[in-house]
Coordinates of C-alpha atoms in Angstrom, one line a residue:
Chain O
X926 CA 0.0 -0.1 0.0
X927 CA 3.2 2.3 0.0
X928 CA 3.2 3.0 -3.7
X929 CA 0.5 5.2 -5.1
X930 CA -0.6 5.1 -8.6
X931 CA -0.1 8.7 -10.1
X932 CA -3.7 9.8 -10.5
X933 CA -5.4 12.6 -12.1
X934 CA -9.0 13.5 -10.5
X935 CA -11.4 15.1 -12.7
X936 CA -14.3 16.5 -11.1
X937 CA -17.0 17.0 -13.6
X938 CA -19.8 18.9 -12.0
X939 CA -22.3 21.4 -13.3
X940 CA -21.6 24.5 -11.2
X941 CA -18.0 24.5 -10.0
X942 CA -15.2 22.1 -11.0
X943 CA -12.1 21.5 -9.1
X944 CA -9.4 19.2 -10.3
X945 CA -6.4 17.8 -8.4
X946 CA -3.8 15.9 -10.2
X947 CA -2.4 12.7 -8.7
X948 CA -1.7 10.3 -11.7
X949 CA -2.2 10.3 -15.3
X950 CA -4.6 7.4 -15.5
X951 CA -7.0 7.3 -12.5
X952 CA -10.0 9.7 -12.7
X953 CA -13.0 9.7 -10.2
X954 CA -15.9 11.6 -11.6
X955 CA -18.4 13.0 -9.3
X956 CA -21.5 12.0 -11.3
X957 CA -24.6 12.5 -9.1
X958 CA -25.7 13.8 -5.8
X959 CA -28.9 12.9 -4.0
X960 CA -30.0 14.1 -0.6
X961 CA -32.8 12.6 1.5
X962 CA -33.8 14.9 4.5
X963 CA -36.2 13.5 6.9
X964 CA -38.2 14.2 10.0
X965 CA -41.0 12.3 11.9
X966 CA -42.7 9.2 10.5
X967 CA -43.3 8.8 6.8
X968 CA -43.9 5.9 4.5
X969 CA -40.2 5.2 4.1
X970 CA -38.8 6.4 7.4
X971 CA -39.1 6.3 11.1
X972 CA -38.4 9.0 13.5
X973 CA -34.8 7.7 14.0
X974 CA -33.9 7.6 10.4
X975 CA -30.9 9.8 9.4
X976 CA -31.0 12.4 6.7
X977 CA -28.3 11.7 4.3
X978 CA -26.5 12.9 1.1
X979 CA -25.1 10.3 -1.3
X980 CA -22.4 11.2 -3.6
X981 CA -22.1 8.8 -6.6
X982 CA -18.9 8.7 -8.3
X983 CA -17.3 6.8 -11.4
X984 CA -13.9 5.3 -11.6
X985 CA -12.3 5.7 -14.9
X986 CA -8.8 5.4 -16.3
X987 CA -7.9 2.0 -14.5
X988 CA -8.7 -1.5 -15.5
X989 CA -11.6 -3.0 -13.4
X990 CA -12.4 -6.7 -13.6
X991 CA -12.2 -9.8 -11.3
X992 CA -8.4 -9.3 -11.1
X993 CA -8.5 -5.7 -10.7
X994 CA -10.9 -4.5 -7.8
X995 CA -11.6 -1.5 -5.8
X996 CA -13.2 -0.4 -2.7
X997 CA -13.2 2.8 -0.2
X998 CA -10.5 2.9 2.3
X999 CA -11.4 6.3 4.0
X1000 CA -13.4 9.4 3.4
X1001 CA -13.4 12.8 4.8
X1002 CA -16.2 15.3 4.1
X1003 CA -16.3 18.9 5.5
X1004 CA -19.3 21.1 4.6
X1005 CA -19.3 24.7 3.8
X1006 CA -19.6 25.8 7.5
X1007 CA -16.5 23.7 8.4
X1008 CA -18.6 20.7 10.0
X1009 CA -17.2 17.3 9.4
X1010 CA -19.9 15.0 7.9
X1011 CA -19.5 11.3 8.9
X1012 CA -20.2 8.4 6.6
X1013 CA -23.6 6.6 7.2
X1014 CA -22.8 3.0 7.4
X1015 CA -26.2 1.6 7.8
X1016 CA -27.7 -1.8 6.6
X1017 CA -27.7 -0.6 2.9
X1018 CA -24.0 0.4 3.1
X1019 CA -21.5 -2.1 1.7
X1020 CA -17.8 -1.6 1.2
X1021 CA -16.5 -4.6 -0.4
X1022 CA -14.0 -5.1 -3.3
X1023 CA -15.9 -4.8 -6.7
X1024 CA -15.2 -4.5 -10.3
X1025 CA -17.9 -1.9 -10.6
X1026 CA -17.0 1.6 -11.7
X1027 CA -19.7 3.1 -9.5
X1028 CA -18.9 4.0 -6.0
X1029 CA -21.4 5.6 -3.6
X1030 CA -20.4 7.7 -0.6
X1031 CA -23.3 8.1 1.7
X1032 CA -22.7 10.7 4.4
X1033 CA -25.0 12.4 6.9
X1034 CA -26.7 15.4 5.5
X1035 CA -25.5 18.8 6.4
X1036 CA -27.8 21.5 7.8
X1037 CA -30.4 22.8 5.5
X1038 CA -28.8 26.2 5.1
X1039 CA -25.5 24.6 4.1
X1040 CA -25.3 25.1 0.3
X1041 CA -21.9 23.7 -0.4
X1042 CA -19.3 21.0 0.5
X1043 CA -15.9 22.4 1.2
X1044 CA -14.0 19.2 0.8
X1045 CA -14.8 15.6 -0.1
X1046 CA -11.6 13.7 -0.2
X1047 CA -10.3 10.2 0.6
X1048 CA -8.5 7.1 -0.6
X1049 CA -9.6 4.2 -2.5
X1050 CA -7.8 0.7 -2.4
X1051 CA -7.1 -0.8 -5.7
X1052 CA -6.5 -4.6 -5.4
X1053 CA -4.7 -6.4 -8.2
X1054 CA -4.0 -9.9 -7.0
X1055 CA -1.5 -11.9 -8.9
X1056 CA 0.9 -14.8 -8.1
X1057 CA 3.8 -12.4 -8.3
X1058 CA 2.5 -10.2 -5.6
X1059 CA 1.1 -13.2 -3.6
X1060 CA -2.4 -11.8 -3.7
X1061 CA -3.3 -14.9 -5.8
X1062 CA -2.1 -18.2 -4.3
X1063 CA -2.4 -21.4 -6.3
X1064 CA -2.1 -24.7 -4.4
X1065 CA -1.6 -27.7 -6.5
X1066 CA -1.4 -31.4 -5.8
X1067 CA -3.1 -30.9 -2.4
X1068 CA -5.4 -34.0 -2.4
X1069 CA -2.8 -36.3 -0.9
X1070 CA -1.1 -33.7 1.2
X1071 CA -1.4 -34.0 4.9
X1072 CA 0.6 -31.0 5.9
X1073 CA -0.2 -27.3 6.1
X1074 CA -0.9 -26.2 2.6
X1075 CA 0.2 -22.7 3.4
X1076 CA 3.5 -23.9 4.9
X1077 CA 5.7 -22.1 2.0
X1078 CA 3.4 -19.2 1.5
X1079 CA 2.4 -17.6 4.8
X1080 CA 3.6 -18.8 8.4
X1081 CA 0.6 -17.3 9.9
X1082 CA -1.8 -19.4 8.1
X1083 CA -2.4 -23.1 8.7
X1084 CA -4.7 -24.7 6.3
X1085 CA -4.9 -28.7 6.2
X1086 CA -7.0 -31.0 4.3
X1087 CA -9.2 -33.4 6.6
X1088 CA -9.6 -36.9 5.3
X1089 CA -12.9 -38.8 5.6
X1090 CA -11.8 -41.2 8.3
X1091 CA -10.6 -38.2 10.5
X1092 CA -14.1 -36.7 10.1
X1093 CA -15.5 -39.7 11.8
X1094 CA -13.0 -39.3 14.7
X1095 CA -14.0 -35.6 14.9
X1096 CA -17.6 -36.5 14.8
X1097 CA -17.1 -38.9 17.7
X1098 CA -15.3 -36.3 19.6
X1099 CA -17.9 -33.7 19.0
X1100 CA -20.7 -36.1 20.1
X1101 CA -18.7 -37.0 23.2
X1102 CA -18.3 -33.2 24.0
X1103 CA -22.1 -32.8 23.4
X1104 CA -22.7 -35.8 25.9
X1105 CA -20.5 -34.2 28.5
X1106 CA -22.4 -30.7 28.1
X1107 CA -25.6 -32.5 28.5
X1108 CA -24.6 -34.3 31.6
X1109 CA -23.4 -30.9 33.1
X1110 CA -26.6 -29.4 32.1
X1111 CA -28.5 -32.1 33.9
X1112 CA -26.6 -31.8 37.0
X1113 CA -27.5 -28.0 37.0
X1114 CA -31.3 -28.2 36.2
X1115 CA -32.3 -31.7 37.0
X1116 CA -34.2 -32.6 33.9
X1117 CA -33.6 -30.8 30.5
X1118 CA -36.7 -29.3 28.9
X1119 CA -38.2 -30.5 25.8
X1120 CA -37.0 -27.4 23.9
X1121 CA -33.5 -27.9 25.0
X1122 CA -33.6 -31.4 24.1
X1123 CA -34.8 -30.5 20.7
X1124 CA -31.9 -27.9 20.4
X1125 CA -29.4 -30.6 21.4
X1126 CA -30.7 -32.9 18.8
X1127 CA -30.7 -30.3 16.2
X1128 CA -27.0 -29.3 17.0
X1129 CA -25.9 -33.0 16.7
X1130 CA -27.7 -33.5 13.4
X1131 CA -26.4 -30.2 12.0
X1132 CA -22.8 -31.2 12.8
X1133 CA -23.4 -34.7 11.2
X1134 CA -25.0 -33.2 8.1
X1135 CA -22.3 -30.5 7.8
X1136 CA -19.6 -33.0 7.7
X1137 CA -21.2 -35.2 5.3
X1138 CA -21.6 -38.0 7.8
X1139 CA -25.3 -38.4 6.9
X1140 CA -26.8 -37.8 3.5
X1141 CA -26.4 -34.0 3.3
X1142 CA -27.3 -33.7 -0.3
X1143 CA -23.8 -32.8 -1.4
X1144 CA -22.4 -35.5 -3.9
X1145 CA -18.8 -34.3 -3.6
X1146 CA -17.3 -32.4 -0.7
X1147 CA -13.8 -31.5 0.7
X1148 CA -13.1 -30.5 4.1
X1149 CA -10.3 -28.2 5.4
X1150 CA -9.2 -27.2 8.8
X1151 CA -8.2 -23.6 9.0
X1152 CA -6.8 -21.5 12.0
X1153 CA -8.2 -18.3 10.2
X1154 CA -11.8 -17.8 9.5
X1155 CA -11.8 -18.4 5.7
X1156 CA -14.6 -15.7 4.9
X1157 CA -12.4 -13.1 6.9
X1158 CA -9.0 -14.1 5.8
X1159 CA -9.5 -14.4 2.1
X1160 CA -11.2 -12.4 -0.6
X1161 CA -12.1 -15.6 -2.3
X1162 CA -11.2 -19.4 -1.8
X1163 CA -12.2 -21.7 -4.7
X1164 CA -11.5 -25.0 -6.1
X1165 CA -10.8 -25.6 -9.7
X1166 CA -10.7 -28.8 -11.8
X1167 CA -7.6 -29.5 -13.9
X1168 CA -9.1 -27.6 -16.9
X1169 CA -9.3 -24.5 -14.8
X1170 CA -13.1 -24.7 -14.2
X1171 CA -14.4 -23.8 -10.8
X1172 CA -16.0 -26.8 -9.1
X1173 CA -16.6 -25.3 -5.6
X1174 CA -20.1 -23.8 -5.0
X1175 CA -19.7 -22.7 -1.4
X1176 CA -19.2 -24.2 2.1
X1177 CA -20.7 -25.1 5.4
X1178 CA -18.6 -24.5 8.5
X1179 CA -18.5 -25.5 12.2
X1180 CA -15.7 -24.6 14.5
X1181 CA -12.5 -24.5 12.5
X1182 CA -13.8 -26.9 10.0
X1183 CA -14.8 -25.8 6.4
X1184 CA -16.6 -28.3 4.2
X1185 CA -16.5 -27.2 0.5
X1186 CA -19.4 -28.4 -1.7
X1187 CA -18.3 -29.4 -5.2
X1188 CA -19.9 -30.0 -8.5
X1189 CA -17.5 -32.6 -9.6
X1190 CA -15.4 -35.2 -7.9
X1191 CA -12.1 -33.9 -6.9
X1192 CA -9.6 -35.4 -9.2
X1193 CA -5.8 -35.3 -10.1
X1194 CA -4.9 -31.8 -11.3
X1195 CA -7.5 -30.0 -9.4
X1196 CA -6.2 -27.1 -7.4
X1197 CA -7.2 -24.4 -4.8
X1198 CA -7.1 -20.7 -5.8
X1199 CA -6.9 -18.3 -2.8
X1200 CA -7.2 -14.5 -3.4
X1201 CA -6.0 -12.5 -0.4
X1202 CA -5.6 -8.9 0.4
X1203 CA -1.8 -8.7 0.8
X1204 CA 0.1 -5.3 1.0
X1205 CA 1.9 -5.8 -2.2
X1206 CA -1.4 -6.4 -4.0
X1207 CA -3.0 -3.3 -2.9
X1208 CA -2.4 0.4 -4.0
X1209 CA -4.0 3.5 -2.6
X1210 CA -5.5 6.1 -4.8
X1211 CA -6.2 9.5 -3.6
X1212 CA -9.2 11.6 -4.7
X1213 CA -10.3 15.0 -3.6
X1214 CA -13.2 17.3 -4.6
X1215 CA -13.6 20.8 -3.4
X1216 CA -16.3 23.4 -3.4
X1217 CA -19.2 21.1 -4.5
X1218 CA -22.5 22.9 -4.7
X1219 CA -25.4 21.2 -3.2
X1220 CA -28.8 20.6 -5.0
Chain H
X1005 CA -73.1 19.0 53.5
X1006 CA -70.6 21.6 52.3
X1007 CA -68.0 18.8 51.8
X1008 CA -70.4 16.7 49.8
X1009 CA -71.2 19.7 47.6
X1010 CA -67.4 20.4 47.0
X1011 CA -66.9 16.8 46.1
X1012 CA -69.8 16.7 43.6
X1013 CA -68.7 19.9 42.1
X1014 CA -65.1 18.5 41.8
X1015 CA -66.3 15.5 40.1
X1016 CA -68.5 17.5 37.7
X1017 CA -65.6 19.6 36.9
X1018 CA -63.3 16.6 36.1
X1019 CA -65.9 15.0 33.8
X1020 CA -66.2 18.3 31.9
X1021 CA -62.5 18.7 31.6
X1022 CA -62.2 15.0 30.7
X1023 CA -64.8 15.4 27.9
X1024 CA -63.1 18.4 26.6
X1025 CA -59.7 16.6 26.5
X1026 CA -61.2 13.5 24.8
X1027 CA -63.1 15.0 22.1
X1028 CA -60.6 15.6 19.2
X1029 CA -61.1 18.5 17.0
X1030 CA -61.3 17.6 13.4
X1031 CA -58.2 18.6 11.3
X1032 CA -55.1 17.5 9.8
X1033 CA -52.1 16.6 12.0
X1034 CA -48.4 16.3 10.9
X1035 CA -46.7 13.0 11.1
X1036 CA -43.5 13.3 9.1
X1037 CA -41.7 14.7 6.2
X1038 CA -39.2 13.4 3.5
X1039 CA -37.5 15.7 1.3
X1040 CA -35.5 14.4 -1.8
X1041 CA -33.1 16.9 -3.6
X1042 CA -31.0 15.7 -6.5
X1043 CA -28.9 17.1 -9.3
X1044 CA -30.4 15.0 -12.0
X1045 CA -33.4 15.6 -14.2
X1046 CA -36.0 14.7 -11.5
X1047 CA -37.7 17.3 -9.6
X1048 CA -36.6 18.1 -5.9
X1049 CA -39.7 17.3 -3.9
X1050 CA -41.0 17.0 -0.4
X1051 CA -43.7 14.6 0.8
X1052 CA -45.4 15.6 3.9
X1053 CA -47.2 12.8 5.7
X1054 CA -50.3 13.9 7.5
X1055 CA -53.3 12.2 9.1
X1056 CA -56.9 13.4 9.3
X1057 CA -58.1 13.1 13.0
X1058 CA -61.4 13.7 14.8
X1059 CA -63.6 12.3 11.8
X1060 CA -65.4 9.0 11.6
X1061 CA -64.2 7.5 8.3
X1062 CA -65.7 4.3 6.7
X1063 CA -67.3 3.3 3.4
X1064 CA -70.0 5.9 3.8
X1065 CA -67.9 8.8 5.3
X1066 CA -65.1 9.8 2.9
X1067 CA -62.6 12.7 2.9
X1068 CA -60.5 14.7 0.5
X1069 CA -58.2 17.6 0.6
X1070 CA -59.1 20.6 -1.5
X1071 CA -58.1 24.3 -2.1
X1072 CA -54.5 24.0 -0.9
X1073 CA -52.1 26.7 -0.8
X1074 CA -48.5 26.0 0.4
X1075 CA -46.1 28.8 1.0
X1076 CA -42.6 28.7 2.5
X1077 CA -41.4 31.3 5.0
X1078 CA -40.0 33.4 2.1
X1079 CA -43.6 33.7 0.7
X1080 CA -42.8 31.5 -2.3
X1081 CA -45.8 29.4 -3.3
X1082 CA -44.9 25.6 -3.7
X1083 CA -46.6 23.8 -6.6
X1084 CA -48.3 20.4 -6.1
X1085 CA -46.9 17.4 -7.7
X1086 CA -49.0 14.5 -8.7
X1087 CA -50.7 12.4 -5.9
X1088 CA -49.5 9.0 -5.2
X1089 CA -52.1 6.5 -6.6
X1090 CA -52.3 4.4 -3.5
X1091 CA -52.9 7.3 -1.2
X1092 CA -55.2 9.7 -3.0
X1093 CA -55.5 13.1 -1.4
X1094 CA -57.7 15.0 -3.9
X1095 CA -60.2 12.0 -4.4
X1096 CA -62.6 10.8 -2.0
X1097 CA -61.3 7.9 0.2
X1098 CA -61.8 6.6 3.7
X1099 CA -58.0 6.5 4.3
X1100 CA -57.0 9.0 7.0
X1101 CA -53.5 9.1 5.9
X1102 CA -52.8 11.9 3.4
X1103 CA -49.5 12.5 1.7
X1104 CA -49.0 15.8 0.1
X1105 CA -46.3 15.7 -2.6
X1106 CA -44.9 19.3 -3.3
X1107 CA -42.0 20.8 -5.0
X1108 CA -39.1 21.3 -2.6
X1109 CA -38.4 24.9 -1.3
X1110 CA -35.0 26.4 -1.4
X1111 CA -32.3 25.5 1.2
X1112 CA -32.8 28.8 2.8
X1113 CA -36.5 28.2 3.6
X1114 CA -37.0 26.9 7.2
X1115 CA -40.7 26.4 7.4
X1116 CA -43.7 26.0 5.1
X1117 CA -47.4 26.6 5.8
X1118 CA -50.2 24.5 4.3
X1119 CA -53.7 26.0 4.1
X1120 CA -56.6 24.1 2.8
X1121 CA -59.9 22.3 3.3
X1122 CA -60.8 18.9 4.2
X1123 CA -64.1 17.9 2.5
X1124 CA -66.0 15.4 4.6
X1125 CA -68.5 13.6 2.4
X1126 CA -71.3 11.6 3.8
X1127 CA -73.0 9.0 1.8
X1128 CA -76.7 8.8 2.7
X1129 CA -80.1 8.6 1.2
X1130 CA -81.4 11.3 3.5
X1131 CA -78.7 13.8 2.2
X1132 CA -79.4 12.9 -1.4
X1133 CA -75.8 11.6 -1.8
X1134 CA -76.9 8.0 -2.3
X1135 CA -79.8 7.6 -4.8
X1136 CA -81.2 4.1 -5.2
X1137 CA -83.7 3.0 -8.0
X1138 CA -85.5 -0.4 -7.9
X1139 CA -87.5 -1.8 -10.7
X1140 CA -84.8 -0.4 -13.2
X1141 CA -87.0 -1.1 -16.3
X1142 CA -89.6 1.4 -15.1
X1143 CA -87.1 4.1 -14.8
X1144 CA -86.4 4.8 -18.6
X1145 CA -86.4 8.2 -20.1
X1146 CA -86.3 10.5 -17.1
X1147 CA -83.6 12.3 -15.4
X1148 CA -82.7 10.1 -12.3
X1149 CA -80.6 12.8 -10.9
X1150 CA -82.7 15.8 -11.1
X1151 CA -81.8 17.8 -8.0
X1152 CA -78.4 16.6 -8.0
X1153 CA -76.9 19.0 -10.6
X1154 CA -76.3 16.3 -13.1
X1155 CA -78.2 14.4 -15.6
X1156 CA -78.5 10.6 -16.0
X1157 CA -81.1 9.1 -18.2
X1158 CA -81.6 5.5 -18.8
X1159 CA -82.3 5.0 -22.4
X1160 CA -84.2 2.0 -23.8
X1161 CA -82.2 1.5 -26.9
X1162 CA -84.3 -1.8 -27.7
X1163 CA -87.7 0.1 -27.6
X1164 CA -86.3 3.2 -29.5
X1165 CA -84.6 1.1 -32.2
X1166 CA -87.9 -0.7 -32.8
X1167 CA -89.8 2.5 -32.9
X1168 CA -87.3 4.2 -35.3
X1169 CA -87.8 1.3 -37.8
X1170 CA -91.6 1.1 -37.4
X1171 CA -92.5 4.8 -36.9
X1172 CA -90.1 7.4 -38.0
X1173 CA -92.5 10.3 -36.9
X1174 CA -93.1 8.7 -33.6
X1175 CA -89.4 8.4 -33.0
X1176 CA -88.8 12.0 -33.8
X1177 CA -91.5 13.0 -31.3
X1178 CA -89.9 10.7 -28.7
X1179 CA -86.5 12.4 -29.2
X1180 CA -88.2 15.8 -28.7
X1181 CA -89.8 14.5 -25.5
X1182 CA -86.3 13.0 -24.4
X1183 CA -84.8 16.3 -24.9
X1184 CA -87.4 18.5 -23.4
X1185 CA -88.6 16.3 -20.4
X1186 CA -85.5 14.3 -19.5
X1187 CA -82.7 16.7 -20.6
X1188 CA -81.0 14.6 -23.2
X1189 CA -78.9 16.7 -25.4
X1190 CA -77.8 20.2 -24.9
X1191 CA -80.0 21.1 -27.9
X1192 CA -82.5 19.2 -29.8
X1193 CA -80.1 18.7 -32.7
X1194 CA -77.5 17.3 -30.2
X1195 CA -80.3 15.0 -28.7
X1196 CA -81.1 13.7 -32.2
X1197 CA -77.5 13.1 -33.2
X1198 CA -76.6 11.4 -29.8
X1199 CA -79.7 9.1 -30.0
X1200 CA -79.0 8.3 -33.8
X1201 CA -75.4 7.5 -33.0
X1202 CA -76.3 5.4 -30.0
X1203 CA -78.9 3.4 -32.0
X1204 CA -76.5 2.9 -34.8
X1205 CA -73.9 1.5 -32.4
X1206 CA -76.6 -0.5 -30.8
X1207 CA -77.5 -2.0 -34.3
X1208 CA -73.9 -3.2 -34.6
X1209 CA -73.9 -4.8 -31.1
X1210 CA -74.8 -8.5 -30.8
X1211 CA -75.0 -8.8 -27.0
X1212 CA -78.0 -9.5 -24.8
X1213 CA -80.1 -6.4 -24.6
X1214 CA -81.1 -7.1 -21.0
X1215 CA -77.4 -7.3 -19.8
X1216 CA -76.6 -3.7 -20.8
X1217 CA -77.7 -0.4 -19.2
X1218 CA -77.2 2.7 -21.4
X1219 CA -77.3 6.0 -19.8
X1220 CA -77.1 9.5 -21.1
X1221 CA -74.8 11.4 -18.9
X1222 CA -74.2 15.2 -18.3
X1223 CA -72.0 16.0 -15.3
X1224 CA -70.2 19.3 -15.8
X1225 CA -69.3 19.5 -12.1
X1226 CA -68.0 15.9 -11.8
X1227 CA -70.8 15.3 -9.1
X1228 CA -71.3 11.6 -10.0
X1229 CA -68.7 9.5 -8.1
X1230 CA -70.0 6.0 -8.6
X1231 CA -72.6 4.0 -10.4
X1232 CA -73.5 0.6 -9.3
X1233 CA -76.2 -2.1 -9.9
X1234 CA -76.9 -4.5 -6.9
X1235 CA -78.9 -7.6 -6.6
X1236 CA -79.5 -8.9 -3.0
X1237 CA -76.5 -6.4 -2.0
X1238 CA -74.3 -8.2 -4.5
X1239 CA -72.7 -6.2 -7.3
X1240 CA -73.9 -7.0 -10.7
X1241 CA -71.0 -5.1 -12.5
X1242 CA -69.7 -6.7 -15.4
X1243 CA -67.7 -3.6 -16.4
X1244 CA -68.5 -0.1 -17.4
X1245 CA -67.5 2.3 -20.2
X1246 CA -67.6 6.1 -20.4
X1247 CA -68.1 8.3 -23.5
X1248 CA -68.4 12.0 -23.5
X1249 CA -72.2 11.7 -22.7
X1250 CA -72.4 8.0 -22.4
X1251 CA -72.2 5.7 -19.4
X1252 CA -72.7 2.0 -20.3
X1253 CA -72.9 -0.6 -17.5
X1254 CA -72.6 -4.3 -18.3
X1255 CA -74.6 -6.7 -16.0
X1256 CA -73.5 -10.2 -14.9
X1257 CA -77.2 -11.3 -15.3
X1258 CA -80.1 -10.1 -17.3
X1259 CA -82.1 -7.2 -15.8
X1260 CA -84.7 -8.2 -13.1
X1261 CA -87.2 -6.1 -11.1
X1262 CA -85.4 -6.7 -7.9
X1263 CA -82.1 -5.2 -9.1
X1264 CA -81.2 -1.7 -7.7
X1265 CA -79.5 1.0 -9.6
X1266 CA -77.4 3.1 -7.1
X1267 CA -75.7 6.5 -7.7
X1268 CA -73.2 8.1 -5.3
X1269 CA -73.5 11.6 -6.0
X1270 CA -71.9 14.8 -4.4
X1271 CA -74.0 17.7 -3.2
X1272 CA -73.5 20.6 -0.9
X1273 CA -75.7 19.2 2.1
X1274 CA -73.7 15.9 2.2
X1275 CA -70.2 17.8 2.3
X1276 CA -68.9 19.4 5.4
X1277 CA -65.9 21.7 4.7
X1278 CA -63.3 21.8 7.5
X1279 CA -60.4 24.4 7.0
X1280 CA -57.1 23.5 8.2
X1281 CA -53.7 25.2 8.6
X1282 CA -50.4 23.2 9.1
X1283 CA -47.1 24.6 9.8
X1284 CA -44.1 22.4 9.0
X1285 CA -40.6 22.9 10.1
X1286 CA -38.3 21.7 7.3
X1287 CA -35.7 19.0 8.0

């Protein structure tokens, strides 16, 4: 994240334009402004709804696809009266890497009498994972590998393939743990209620189904043990067949176990592709708009 | 004794105060506002959500808002935008919630004032806002809404058609009667042209004559709100169509004497006008 792409920001707007040059390629265009101001209860809002203003921008001049992604790092907005306006990160706000040119910046609305925004600036993260910068990791010949699959890639990550016979042991161990918990609970309350019993049975069944020990509907699965939460540690984790076609459709997880559902049987030549946000694969792009007139 | 008197007086006073507090004054109350401002081609607008309170509302007690003027605190008048179809404000309905859609004021404005009238419309036979007619076949060729500032004349197309074929002079006489006595046509010439056209269309129509009601309609003030035919309280509507002076009503079954033709018609005695003023602080 230390190296910046040289970027040029073009602010195209109907009243007052301001341009700041950072590079020759990257441009962020301010395309649209929409403000929603609320009070009381209406058909679309409640008394605690926040009035907000959304700046819609478009990224241009850089490549965007599944190997070239972008998201917001930080934003600073100051209105014409010098008041900072914080980002509104409500249930509708998502800041995830995407290949979309469009980026929305929802911020709390300024006072009604404010007619301009002094500064609207921030940084975007441009994520270009490749095998060279280690943002993209390809793990081959892993089906017979019992060791840590990340051994030579990242010392902090431990990812191992769990064999079917190990799953049976894990299942037994889990059921034993549940039995112990049930006994402990019995000592505490005397008799376990029907609701609690149903919950215990549901937990046992869920675990069995997740690990494919009962007929869980998945024809082919591969199970991994990971010391990091896969959904948090990686941008994506997919399994491909030898021809380079993705065969994983998702996963179920319990504890540190992750069971991947596959469309085809895992066969020789299949490989894992992990996309992860490492410093060398991410560049910061600065942008700044000044003196933006409000509608 | 004095103590008892004091107690009775206190109780009476509480009762009176309680009643005063409980009786809601009829009017429009503010619930919320949403303002949308944008730089694209859409209009900046505000939607003020209000509720009508203190009025009984049901199928026979309807309201609409009328004669509204909206100004901001700089004296600028704000235009109305189209009403939302699901929450009508300018058409009668029994929904107490009214959403006013207006063009947005400038950012400098802090407050807006809404002045207007709630029209409270009661549908009842006593107030002549509900007009019922049984034995419909006996109602041909007279203005059913005389006294309601509107004309609705049920035309016997089958009978007129026969008359025109068999007795041209008798038909011309009937046309003059329909114009003079029932109010069909603004002029005699108009009445003749209207009926000739209606009969020409009828000649081309191959439906069942008893399943169609044809009414001549004049309603310059839009007083007629609804037309229905009922049989044992069940609507017989098979669809309706409007022309400039024509209202055609299709029936599910052939016309029988027990069917009831019903008009819902506005008139001054059925409408109570309640003025309101609403001040809204802008968000």
